[in-house]
mmCIF file of C-alpha atoms in Angstrom:
data_model
loop_
_atom_site.group_PDB
_atom_site.id
_atom_site.type_symbol
_atom_site.label_atom_id
_atom_site.label_comp_id
_atom_site.label_asym_id
_atom_site.label_seq_id
_atom_site.Cartn_x
_atom_site.Cartn_y
_atom_site.Cartn_z
ATOM 1 C CA UNK E 1 0.012 0.111 -0.075
ATOM 2 C CA UNK E 2 1.273 3.307 -0.983
ATOM 3 C CA UNK E 3 2.512 5.726 1.752
ATOM 4 C CA UNK E 4 0.325 8.908 2.177
ATOM 5 C CA UNK E 5 2.306 12.323 1.976
ATOM 6 C CA UNK E 6 -0.857 14.216 2.548
ATOM 7 C CA UNK E 7 -4.065 13.619 4.497
ATOM 8 C CA UNK E 8 -6.822 16.329 4.811
ATOM 9 C CA UNK E 9 -9.425 15.563 7.430
ATOM 10 C CA UNK E 10 -12.780 17.380 7.750
ATOM 11 C CA UNK E 11 -11.472 20.554 6.616
ATOM 12 C CA UNK E 12 -13.572 23.677 7.036
ATOM 13 C CA UNK E 13 -12.465 27.159 5.831
ATOM 14 C CA UNK E 14 -14.583 30.147 5.903
ATOM 15 C CA UNK E 15 -14.431 33.888 5.254
ATOM 16 C CA UNK E 16 -15.681 36.341 7.810
ATOM 17 C CA UNK E 17 -16.949 39.256 5.768
ATOM 18 C CA UNK E 18 -19.161 42.162 6.822
ATOM 19 C CA UNK E 19 -22.313 40.688 5.370
ATOM 20 C CA UNK E 20 -21.511 37.334 7.334
ATOM 21 C CA UNK E 21 -19.617 33.986 7.220
ATOM 22 C CA UNK E 22 -18.779 32.633 3.811
ATOM 23 C CA UNK E 23 -18.428 28.839 4.176
ATOM 24 C CA UNK E 24 -16.076 28.153 1.300
ATOM 25 C CA UNK E 25 -15.056 24.683 2.317
ATOM 26 C CA UNK E 26 -17.357 22.503 4.261
ATOM 27 C CA UNK E 27 -15.931 19.260 5.534
ATOM 28 C CA UNK E 28 -13.462 18.098 2.773
ATOM 29 C CA UNK E 29 -11.397 14.992 3.378
ATOM 30 C CA UNK E 30 -8.914 13.494 1.109
ATOM 31 C CA UNK E 31 -5.445 11.993 0.873
ATOM 32 C CA UNK E 32 -2.485 11.984 -1.509
ATOM 33 C CA UNK E 33 -0.102 9.217 -1.992
ATOM 34 C CA UNK E 34 3.657 9.631 -2.509
ATOM 35 C CA UNK E 35 4.507 9.971 -6.160
ATOM 36 C CA UNK E 36 0.738 10.468 -7.117
ATOM 37 C CA UNK E 37 -0.852 13.030 -9.244
ATOM 38 C CA UNK E 38 -4.228 14.015 -7.922
ATOM 39 C CA UNK E 39 -6.508 16.260 -10.072
ATOM 40 C CA UNK E 40 -9.233 18.562 -8.239
ATOM 41 C CA UNK E 41 -11.768 19.811 -10.678
ATOM 42 C CA UNK E 42 -14.988 21.723 -10.628
ATOM 43 C CA UNK E 43 -16.355 25.099 -11.704
ATOM 44 C CA UNK E 44 -15.292 28.614 -10.480
ATOM 45 C CA UNK E 45 -16.445 29.079 -6.650
ATOM 46 C CA UNK E 46 -16.354 25.163 -5.898
ATOM 47 C CA UNK E 47 -13.682 25.568 -3.312
ATOM 48 C CA UNK E 48 -10.655 24.151 -5.397
ATOM 49 C CA UNK E 49 -8.221 27.228 -4.756
ATOM 50 C CA UNK E 50 -9.237 27.656 -1.192
ATOM 51 C CA UNK E 51 -8.600 24.101 -0.314
ATOM 52 C CA UNK E 52 -5.084 24.564 -1.876
ATOM 53 C CA UNK E 53 -4.398 27.754 0.014
ATOM 54 C CA UNK E 54 -5.637 26.045 3.279
ATOM 55 C CA UNK E 55 -3.227 23.445 2.711
ATOM 56 C CA UNK E 56 -0.246 25.911 2.196
ATOM 57 C CA UNK E 57 -1.628 28.009 5.306
ATOM 58 C CA UNK E 58 -1.569 30.987 2.832
ATOM 59 C CA UNK E 59 -5.137 32.215 3.776
ATOM 60 C CA UNK E 60 -5.286 36.018 5.007
ATOM 61 C CA UNK E 61 -7.983 37.699 6.645
ATOM 62 C CA UNK E 62 -10.850 37.395 6.639
ATOM 63 C CA UNK E 63 -10.084 33.794 5.533
ATOM 64 C CA UNK E 64 -9.674 31.286 8.350
ATOM 65 C CA UNK E 65 -9.544 27.597 8.914
ATOM 66 C CA UNK E 66 -12.303 26.971 11.165
ATOM 67 C CA UNK E 67 -11.924 23.070 11.877
ATOM 68 C CA UNK E 68 -10.188 20.106 10.496
ATOM 69 C CA UNK E 69 -6.660 18.568 10.280
ATOM 70 C CA UNK E 70 -3.984 18.649 7.502
ATOM 71 C CA UNK E 71 -1.201 15.962 7.920
ATOM 72 C CA UNK E 72 1.786 16.375 5.738
ATOM 73 C CA UNK E 73 4.181 13.372 6.476
ATOM 74 C CA UNK E 74 2.337 12.584 9.482
ATOM 75 C CA UNK E 75 2.528 16.284 11.013
ATOM 76 C CA UNK E 76 -0.391 18.419 11.399
ATOM 77 C CA UNK E 77 0.123 21.670 9.512
ATOM 78 C CA UNK E 78 -2.738 23.629 11.209
ATOM 79 C CA UNK E 79 -0.758 23.249 14.538
ATOM 80 C CA UNK E 80 2.422 24.949 13.161
ATOM 81 C CA UNK E 81 3.212 28.565 13.662
ATOM 82 C CA UNK E 82 3.973 30.940 10.743
ATOM 83 C CA UNK E 83 7.762 30.669 11.360
ATOM 84 C CA UNK E 84 7.572 26.764 11.028
ATOM 85 C CA UNK E 85 5.294 27.026 7.864
ATOM 86 C CA UNK E 86 7.998 29.304 6.130
ATOM 87 C CA UNK E 87 10.490 26.553 6.417
ATOM 88 C CA UNK E 88 7.984 24.230 4.698
ATOM 89 C CA UNK E 89 6.693 26.428 1.897
ATOM 90 C CA UNK E 90 8.926 26.354 -0.983
ATOM 91 C CA UNK E 91 11.125 23.746 0.298
ATOM 92 C CA UNK E 92 8.967 20.686 1.128
ATOM 93 C CA UNK E 93 5.639 22.085 -0.208
ATOM 94 C CA UNK E 94 5.597 24.576 -3.494
ATOM 95 C CA UNK E 95 2.789 26.153 -5.216
ATOM 96 C CA UNK E 96 2.404 27.281 -8.949
ATOM 97 C CA UNK E 97 -0.288 29.984 -8.938
ATOM 98 C CA UNK E 98 -2.780 30.951 -11.597
ATOM 99 C CA UNK E 99 -1.435 34.029 -13.075
ATOM 100 C CA UNK E 100 2.405 34.015 -13.294
ATOM 101 C CA UNK E 101 2.412 37.601 -14.529
ATOM 102 C CA UNK E 102 1.014 38.898 -11.135
ATOM 103 C CA UNK E 103 2.750 36.035 -9.121
ATOM 104 C CA UNK E 104 6.224 37.103 -10.339
ATOM 105 C CA UNK E 105 7.723 40.401 -9.011
ATOM 106 C CA UNK E 106 8.234 42.775 -11.946
ATOM 107 C CA UNK E 107 11.161 44.605 -10.466
ATOM 108 C CA UNK E 108 13.273 41.573 -9.891
ATOM 109 C CA UNK E 109 14.938 39.289 -12.449
ATOM 110 C CA UNK E 110 13.751 35.952 -12.955
ATOM 111 C CA UNK E 111 17.037 34.659 -11.590
ATOM 112 C CA UNK E 112 16.785 36.540 -8.383
ATOM 113 C CA UNK E 113 13.215 35.257 -7.649
ATOM 114 C CA UNK E 114 14.514 31.541 -8.294
ATOM 115 C CA UNK E 115 17.663 32.042 -6.234
ATOM 116 C CA UNK E 116 15.723 33.593 -3.277
ATOM 117 C CA UNK E 117 14.236 30.307 -2.275
ATOM 118 C CA UNK E 118 17.376 28.275 -3.247
ATOM 119 C CA UNK E 119 19.381 30.420 -0.784
ATOM 120 C CA UNK E 120 16.954 30.337 1.865
ATOM 121 C CA UNK E 121 16.185 26.769 1.976
ATOM 122 C CA UNK E 122 19.290 24.920 0.701
ATOM 123 C CA UNK E 123 21.742 27.472 2.244
ATOM 124 C CA UNK E 124 23.822 27.846 -0.959
ATOM 125 C CA UNK E 125 25.972 30.805 -1.616
ATOM 126 C CA UNK E 126 24.812 33.291 -4.434
ATOM 127 C CA UNK E 127 27.178 31.696 -7.189
ATOM 128 C CA UNK E 128 25.808 28.185 -6.376
ATOM 129 C CA UNK E 129 22.368 29.253 -6.301
ATOM 130 C CA UNK E 130 22.642 31.066 -9.671
ATOM 131 C CA UNK E 131 24.035 27.723 -11.085
ATOM 132 C CA UNK E 132 21.055 25.650 -9.639
ATOM 133 C CA UNK E 133 18.708 28.242 -11.042
ATOM 134 C CA UNK E 134 20.227 28.068 -14.396
ATOM 135 C CA UNK E 135 19.991 24.278 -14.195
ATOM 136 C CA UNK E 136 16.300 24.611 -13.397
ATOM 137 C CA UNK E 137 15.465 26.998 -16.264
ATOM 138 C CA UNK E 138 17.219 24.491 -18.483
ATOM 139 C CA UNK E 139 15.046 21.516 -17.155
ATOM 140 C CA UNK E 140 11.921 23.497 -17.634
ATOM 141 C CA UNK E 141 12.877 23.995 -21.310
ATOM 142 C CA UNK E 142 13.598 27.668 -21.274
ATOM 143 C CA UNK E 143 16.314 28.513 -24.158
ATOM 144 C CA UNK E 144 19.658 30.220 -23.358
ATOM 145 C CA UNK E 145 19.017 29.850 -19.584
ATOM 146 C CA UNK E 146 22.394 31.823 -18.947
ATOM 147 C CA UNK E 147 21.083 34.908 -20.782
ATOM 148 C CA UNK E 148 17.263 34.430 -19.685
ATOM 149 C CA UNK E 149 18.286 34.279 -16.056
ATOM 150 C CA UNK E 150 19.078 38.002 -15.818
ATOM 151 C CA UNK E 151 15.869 39.030 -17.679
ATOM 152 C CA UNK E 152 12.662 40.507 -15.955
ATOM 153 C CA UNK E 153 9.137 38.871 -16.264
ATOM 154 C CA UNK E 154 7.911 41.364 -18.674
ATOM 155 C CA UNK E 155 10.565 39.943 -21.249
ATOM 156 C CA UNK E 156 9.055 36.474 -21.118
ATOM 157 C CA UNK E 157 6.148 35.372 -22.893
ATOM 158 C CA UNK E 158 3.099 33.806 -21.012
ATOM 159 C CA UNK E 159 4.292 30.280 -21.427
ATOM 160 C CA UNK E 160 7.867 31.078 -20.511
ATOM 161 C CA UNK E 161 6.586 32.904 -17.320
ATOM 162 C CA UNK E 162 4.617 29.810 -16.330
ATOM 163 C CA UNK E 163 7.816 27.691 -17.035
ATOM 164 C CA UNK E 164 9.797 29.980 -14.901
ATOM 165 C CA UNK E 165 7.256 29.634 -12.093
ATOM 166 C CA UNK E 166 7.627 25.832 -12.225
ATOM 167 C CA UNK E 167 11.373 26.296 -12.207
ATOM 168 C CA UNK E 168 10.959 28.315 -9.125
ATOM 169 C CA UNK E 169 8.493 25.879 -7.429
ATOM 170 C CA UNK E 170 10.801 22.934 -8.162
ATOM 171 C CA UNK E 171 14.157 24.607 -7.344
ATOM 172 C CA UNK E 172 14.314 23.007 -3.832
ATOM 173 C CA UNK E 173 12.936 19.676 -5.064
ATOM 174 C CA UNK E 174 9.771 19.699 -2.885
ATOM 175 C CA UNK E 175 7.923 16.380 -1.814
ATOM 176 C CA UNK E 176 4.515 18.109 -2.730
ATOM 177 C CA UNK E 177 3.751 20.601 -5.534
ATOM 178 C CA UNK E 178 0.450 22.200 -5.861
ATOM 179 C CA UNK E 179 -0.486 23.563 -9.407
ATOM 180 C CA UNK E 180 -3.461 25.993 -9.182
ATOM 181 C CA UNK E 181 -4.636 26.248 -12.922
ATOM 182 C CA UNK E 182 -1.307 26.087 -14.213
ATOM 183 C CA UNK E 183 -2.576 26.348 -17.952
ATOM 184 C CA UNK E 184 -4.854 29.162 -17.468
ATOM 185 C CA UNK E 185 -4.535 31.895 -20.457
ATOM 186 C CA UNK E 186 -2.203 29.752 -22.309
ATOM 187 C CA UNK E 187 -2.792 28.586 -25.860
ATOM 188 C CA UNK E 188 -3.470 24.920 -26.345
ATOM 189 C CA UNK E 189 0.009 24.235 -27.703
ATOM 190 C CA UNK E 190 1.823 25.578 -24.740
ATOM 191 C CA UNK E 191 -0.746 23.980 -22.416
ATOM 192 C CA UNK E 192 0.170 20.621 -23.663
ATOM 193 C CA UNK E 193 3.956 21.464 -23.331
ATOM 194 C CA UNK E 194 3.412 22.562 -19.718
ATOM 195 C CA UNK E 195 1.431 19.388 -18.891
ATOM 196 C CA UNK E 196 4.103 17.125 -20.457
ATOM 197 C CA UNK E 197 6.740 19.002 -18.677
ATOM 198 C CA UNK E 198 4.874 18.422 -15.165
ATOM 199 C CA UNK E 199 4.519 14.743 -16.118
ATOM 200 C CA UNK E 200 8.199 14.522 -16.895
ATOM 201 C CA UNK E 201 9.290 16.301 -13.645
ATOM 202 C CA UNK E 202 7.043 14.181 -11.590
ATOM 203 C CA UNK E 203 8.716 11.193 -12.943
ATOM 204 C CA UNK E 204 12.305 12.487 -12.588
ATOM 205 C CA UNK E 205 12.031 14.083 -9.260
ATOM 206 C CA UNK E 206 9.322 11.621 -7.778
ATOM 207 C CA UNK E 207 7.234 14.697 -6.679
ATOM 208 C CA UNK E 208 3.573 14.281 -5.587
ATOM 209 C CA UNK E 209 1.313 16.840 -7.490
ATOM 210 C CA UNK E 210 -2.126 18.182 -6.796
ATOM 211 C CA UNK E 211 -3.371 19.669 -10.179
ATOM 212 C CA UNK E 212 -6.285 22.171 -9.583
ATOM 213 C CA UNK E 213 -8.387 22.953 -12.642
ATOM 214 C CA UNK E 214 -11.893 23.577 -14.082
ATOM 215 C CA UNK E 215 -11.056 21.753 -17.363
ATOM 216 C CA UNK E 216 -11.600 17.976 -17.211
ATOM 217 C CA UNK E 217 -9.415 17.809 -20.535
ATOM 218 C CA UNK E 218 -6.326 18.872 -18.629
ATOM 219 C CA UNK E 219 -6.567 16.169 -15.872
ATOM 220 C CA UNK E 220 -7.668 13.198 -18.369
ATOM 221 C CA UNK E 221 -3.987 12.412 -19.390
ATOM 222 C CA UNK E 222 -2.091 13.707 -16.279
ATOM 223 C CA UNK E 223 -3.877 12.579 -13.170
ATOM 224 C CA UNK E 224 -4.257 9.067 -11.828
ATOM 225 C CA UNK E 225 -7.013 10.115 -9.397
ATOM 226 C CA UNK E 226 -9.698 12.914 -9.642
ATOM 227 C CA UNK E 227 -11.686 14.730 -6.856
ATOM 228 C CA UNK E 228 -15.014 16.609 -8.120
ATOM 229 C CA UNK E 229 -15.874 19.601 -6.008
ATOM 230 C CA UNK E 230 -18.888 21.641 -5.722
ATOM 231 C CA UNK E 231 -20.241 24.180 -3.337
ATOM 232 C CA UNK E 232 -17.235 23.611 -1.040
ATOM 233 C CA UNK E 233 -17.773 19.893 -0.785
ATOM 234 C CA UNK E 234 -16.410 16.715 -2.563
ATOM 235 C CA UNK E 235 -19.301 15.363 -4.550
ATOM 236 C CA UNK E 236 -17.376 12.526 -6.188
ATOM 237 C CA UNK E 237 -13.784 10.939 -5.977
ATOM 238 C CA UNK E 238 -12.310 8.144 -8.013
ATOM 239 C CA UNK E 239 -9.631 7.043 -10.435
ATOM 240 C CA UNK E 240 -9.427 8.929 -13.794
ATOM 241 C CA UNK E 241 -10.932 5.788 -15.480
ATOM 242 C CA UNK E 242 -13.820 5.766 -12.975
ATOM 243 C CA UNK E 243 -14.574 9.501 -13.205
ATOM 244 C CA UNK E 244 -14.562 9.494 -17.005
ATOM 245 C CA UNK E 245 -16.167 6.097 -17.787
ATOM 246 C CA UNK E 246 -18.315 5.424 -14.793
ATOM 247 C CA UNK E 247 -19.293 8.711 -13.217
ATOM 248 C CA UNK E 248 -22.039 8.348 -10.568
ATOM 249 C CA UNK E 249 -22.837 11.732 -9.544
ATOM 250 C CA UNK E 250 -25.082 14.070 -11.697
ATOM 251 C CA UNK E 251 -22.690 16.943 -11.369
ATOM 252 C CA UNK E 252 -19.886 14.767 -12.693
ATOM 253 C CA UNK E 253 -21.986 13.649 -15.554
ATOM 254 C CA UNK E 254 -22.869 17.284 -16.351
ATOM 255 C CA UNK E 255 -19.191 18.319 -16.356
ATOM 256 C CA UNK E 256 -18.350 15.548 -18.872
ATOM 257 C CA UNK E 257 -21.448 16.346 -21.107
ATOM 258 C CA UNK E 258 -20.314 20.144 -21.247
ATOM 259 C CA UNK E 259 -16.790 19.154 -22.604
ATOM 260 C CA UNK E 260 -16.374 19.316 -26.409
ATOM 261 C CA UNK E 261 -15.391 16.067 -27.935
ATOM 262 C CA UNK E 262 -13.235 15.348 -31.227
ATOM 263 C CA UNK E 263 -15.850 13.288 -33.214
ATOM 264 C CA UNK E 264 -16.300 12.744 -36.888
ATOM 265 C CA UNK E 265 -18.635 15.357 -38.503
ATOM 266 C CA UNK E 266 -21.373 12.655 -38.982
ATOM 267 C CA UNK E 267 -21.609 11.996 -35.331
ATOM 268 C CA UNK E 268 -21.834 15.701 -34.080
ATOM 269 C CA UNK E 269 -22.746 15.798 -30.479
ATOM 270 C CA UNK E 270 -24.456 18.929 -28.900
ATOM 271 C CA UNK E 271 -22.714 20.395 -25.936
ATOM 272 C CA UNK E 272 -25.327 20.329 -22.933
ATOM 273 C CA UNK E 273 -24.401 23.087 -20.389
ATOM 274 C CA UNK E 274 -25.343 22.870 -16.719
ATOM 275 C CA UNK E 275 -28.326 25.242 -16.027
ATOM 276 C CA UNK E 276 -28.510 27.588 -13.114
ATOM 277 C CA UNK E 277 -25.622 28.962 -10.767
ATOM 278 C CA UNK E 278 -23.550 27.624 -7.899
ATOM 279 C CA UNK E 279 -24.986 27.910 -4.365
ATOM 280 C CA UNK E 280 -24.611 31.236 -2.064
ATOM 281 C CA UNK E 281 -22.078 29.870 0.405
ATOM 282 C CA UNK E 282 -23.342 32.780 2.891
ATOM 283 C CA UNK E 283 -26.352 30.473 3.236
ATOM 284 C CA UNK E 284 -25.224 27.055 2.171
ATOM 285 C CA UNK E 285 -28.072 24.608 1.339
ATOM 286 C CA UNK E 286 -28.720 22.157 4.180
ATOM 287 C CA UNK E 287 -28.928 19.262 1.460
ATOM 288 C CA UNK E 288 -26.898 18.374 -1.662
ATOM 289 C CA UNK E 289 -25.571 21.731 -2.902
ATOM 290 C CA UNK E 290 -26.184 20.628 -6.553
ATOM 291 C CA UNK E 291 -29.800 19.820 -5.958
ATOM 292 C CA UNK E 292 -31.145 23.206 -7.286
ATOM 293 C CA UNK E 293 -29.415 22.544 -10.697
ATOM 294 C CA UNK E 294 -29.808 18.741 -10.774
ATOM 295 C CA UNK E 295 -32.237 17.331 -13.306
ATOM 296 C CA UNK E 296 -32.668 14.091 -11.099
ATOM 297 C CA UNK E 297 -33.229 16.194 -7.986
ATOM 298 C CA UNK E 298 -35.749 14.729 -5.260
ATOM 299 C CA UNK E 299 -37.341 16.428 -2.205
ATOM 300 C CA UNK E 300 -34.882 14.656 0.039
ATOM 301 C CA UNK E 301 -32.021 16.065 -1.865
ATOM 302 C CA UNK E 302 -33.013 19.693 -0.725
ATOM 303 C CA UNK E 303 -33.541 18.650 2.770
ATOM 304 C CA UNK E 304 -30.748 16.315 3.872
ATOM 305 C CA UNK E 305 -27.358 15.847 2.937
ATOM 306 C CA UNK E 306 -26.607 12.191 1.850
ATOM 307 C CA UNK E 307 -23.991 10.117 2.995
ATOM 308 C CA UNK E 308 -20.988 8.809 0.626
ATOM 309 C CA UNK E 309 -21.682 5.718 -1.200
ATOM 310 C CA UNK E 310 -18.618 3.600 -1.642
ATOM 311 C CA UNK E 311 -18.836 2.471 -5.213
ATOM 312 C CA UNK E 312 -15.431 0.614 -5.264
ATOM 313 C CA UNK E 313 -12.180 0.880 -3.185
ATOM 314 C CA UNK E 314 -11.312 3.915 -4.889
ATOM 315 C CA UNK E 315 -14.639 5.524 -5.880
ATOM 316 C CA UNK E 316 -17.222 7.221 -3.638
ATOM 317 C CA UNK E 317 -20.139 9.526 -4.452
ATOM 318 C CA UNK E 318 -22.317 11.814 -2.553
ATOM 319 C CA UNK E 319 -25.831 11.189 -4.055
ATOM 320 C CA UNK E 320 -29.241 10.061 -2.806
ATOM 321 C CA UNK E 321 -29.733 8.233 -6.012
ATOM 322 C CA UNK E 322 -27.097 5.853 -4.918
ATOM 323 C CA UNK E 323 -28.877 4.867 -1.661
ATOM 324 C CA UNK E 324 -31.094 1.968 -1.904
ATOM 325 C CA UNK E 325 -32.606 2.802 1.572
ATOM 326 C CA UNK E 326 -33.355 6.455 0.824
ATOM 327 C CA UNK E 327 -36.534 8.135 2.364
ATOM 328 C CA UNK E 328 -39.475 7.837 0.341
ATOM 329 C CA UNK E 329 -39.169 11.157 -1.754
ATOM 330 C CA UNK E 330 -40.767 13.393 -4.186
ATOM 331 C CA UNK E 331 -39.132 14.443 -7.487
ATOM 332 C CA UNK E 332 -38.941 18.273 -7.692
ATOM 333 C CA UNK E 333 -37.567 19.078 -11.179
ATOM 334 C CA UNK E 334 -39.966 16.935 -13.147
ATOM 335 C CA UNK E 335 -37.236 14.710 -14.510
ATOM 336 C CA UNK E 336 -36.125 12.866 -11.524
ATOM 337 C CA UNK E 337 -35.076 9.139 -11.532
ATOM 338 C CA UNK E 338 -35.698 6.549 -8.881
ATOM 339 C CA UNK E 339 -34.194 6.351 -5.608
ATOM 340 C CA UNK E 340 -32.573 3.072 -6.579
ATOM 341 C CA UNK E 341 -30.350 5.093 -9.338
#
């Protein structure tokens, strides 16, 4: 059995605003094995990025972890103070943020920004740190790294800035890399290059990866396991094969139906969008958060949260349709299925 590098238990994260408490993460539990790539998918506002920021302990006021445990190599990160977390961030756990243009400091060279983490965590002198930074730029495929290391972020293209961010994140050879929408705003060719780069670096450095995205196409070929989030809750979890070929939650099925497919012209398929909007987490629903948008919704779905149904050793789903002993219920959207699923 694979060793677990990360275990998140009943994580609850809220933002305490002037209009009330926004319950962004509502009891999320998952794990990550050593050397594994885990995908976290869901539309905007589902809680993906807040989960990653909670793991990194980077939440700022008014955000706060209300409850839960985050074990990294057996140590609970929530109990560590900021000084201890600074030793872990960038060294043991690194993060690639969504927008490299705003994540990189425009007044410092790319080299200085990569070297900063190397000098701090690996205790190398400036000359050795520069050698390591050049090596990392070469690994991530940036041409003429000896020249590029002295250039500024605005002199790099979008794809090259993202590669520089990856070089920075991997410069201290972290055990865990969290990539938050690493291919956002990049054209499809560069997206493919970045994903191939991450796959190659994982194999080379044996780094565990959490890949956060709203694009199911991104995780299809990269992740061995996928978590589907919605309304601050995990609705379904399984291997890539289970999620793509045997989805059990209506939301997962809805996401898959809304993804364009490369089919021949004779077999054109109409994309089916998911109607409605995500729930207001100022007043989160007491039942399934997807009930208001679900074509199979029943009255019980709006009144009570179901428990997870274990489909296999690796797949679980949070849906009343999978409960054989579900309460006698009424359909509320006119298209509902039976409680037997």
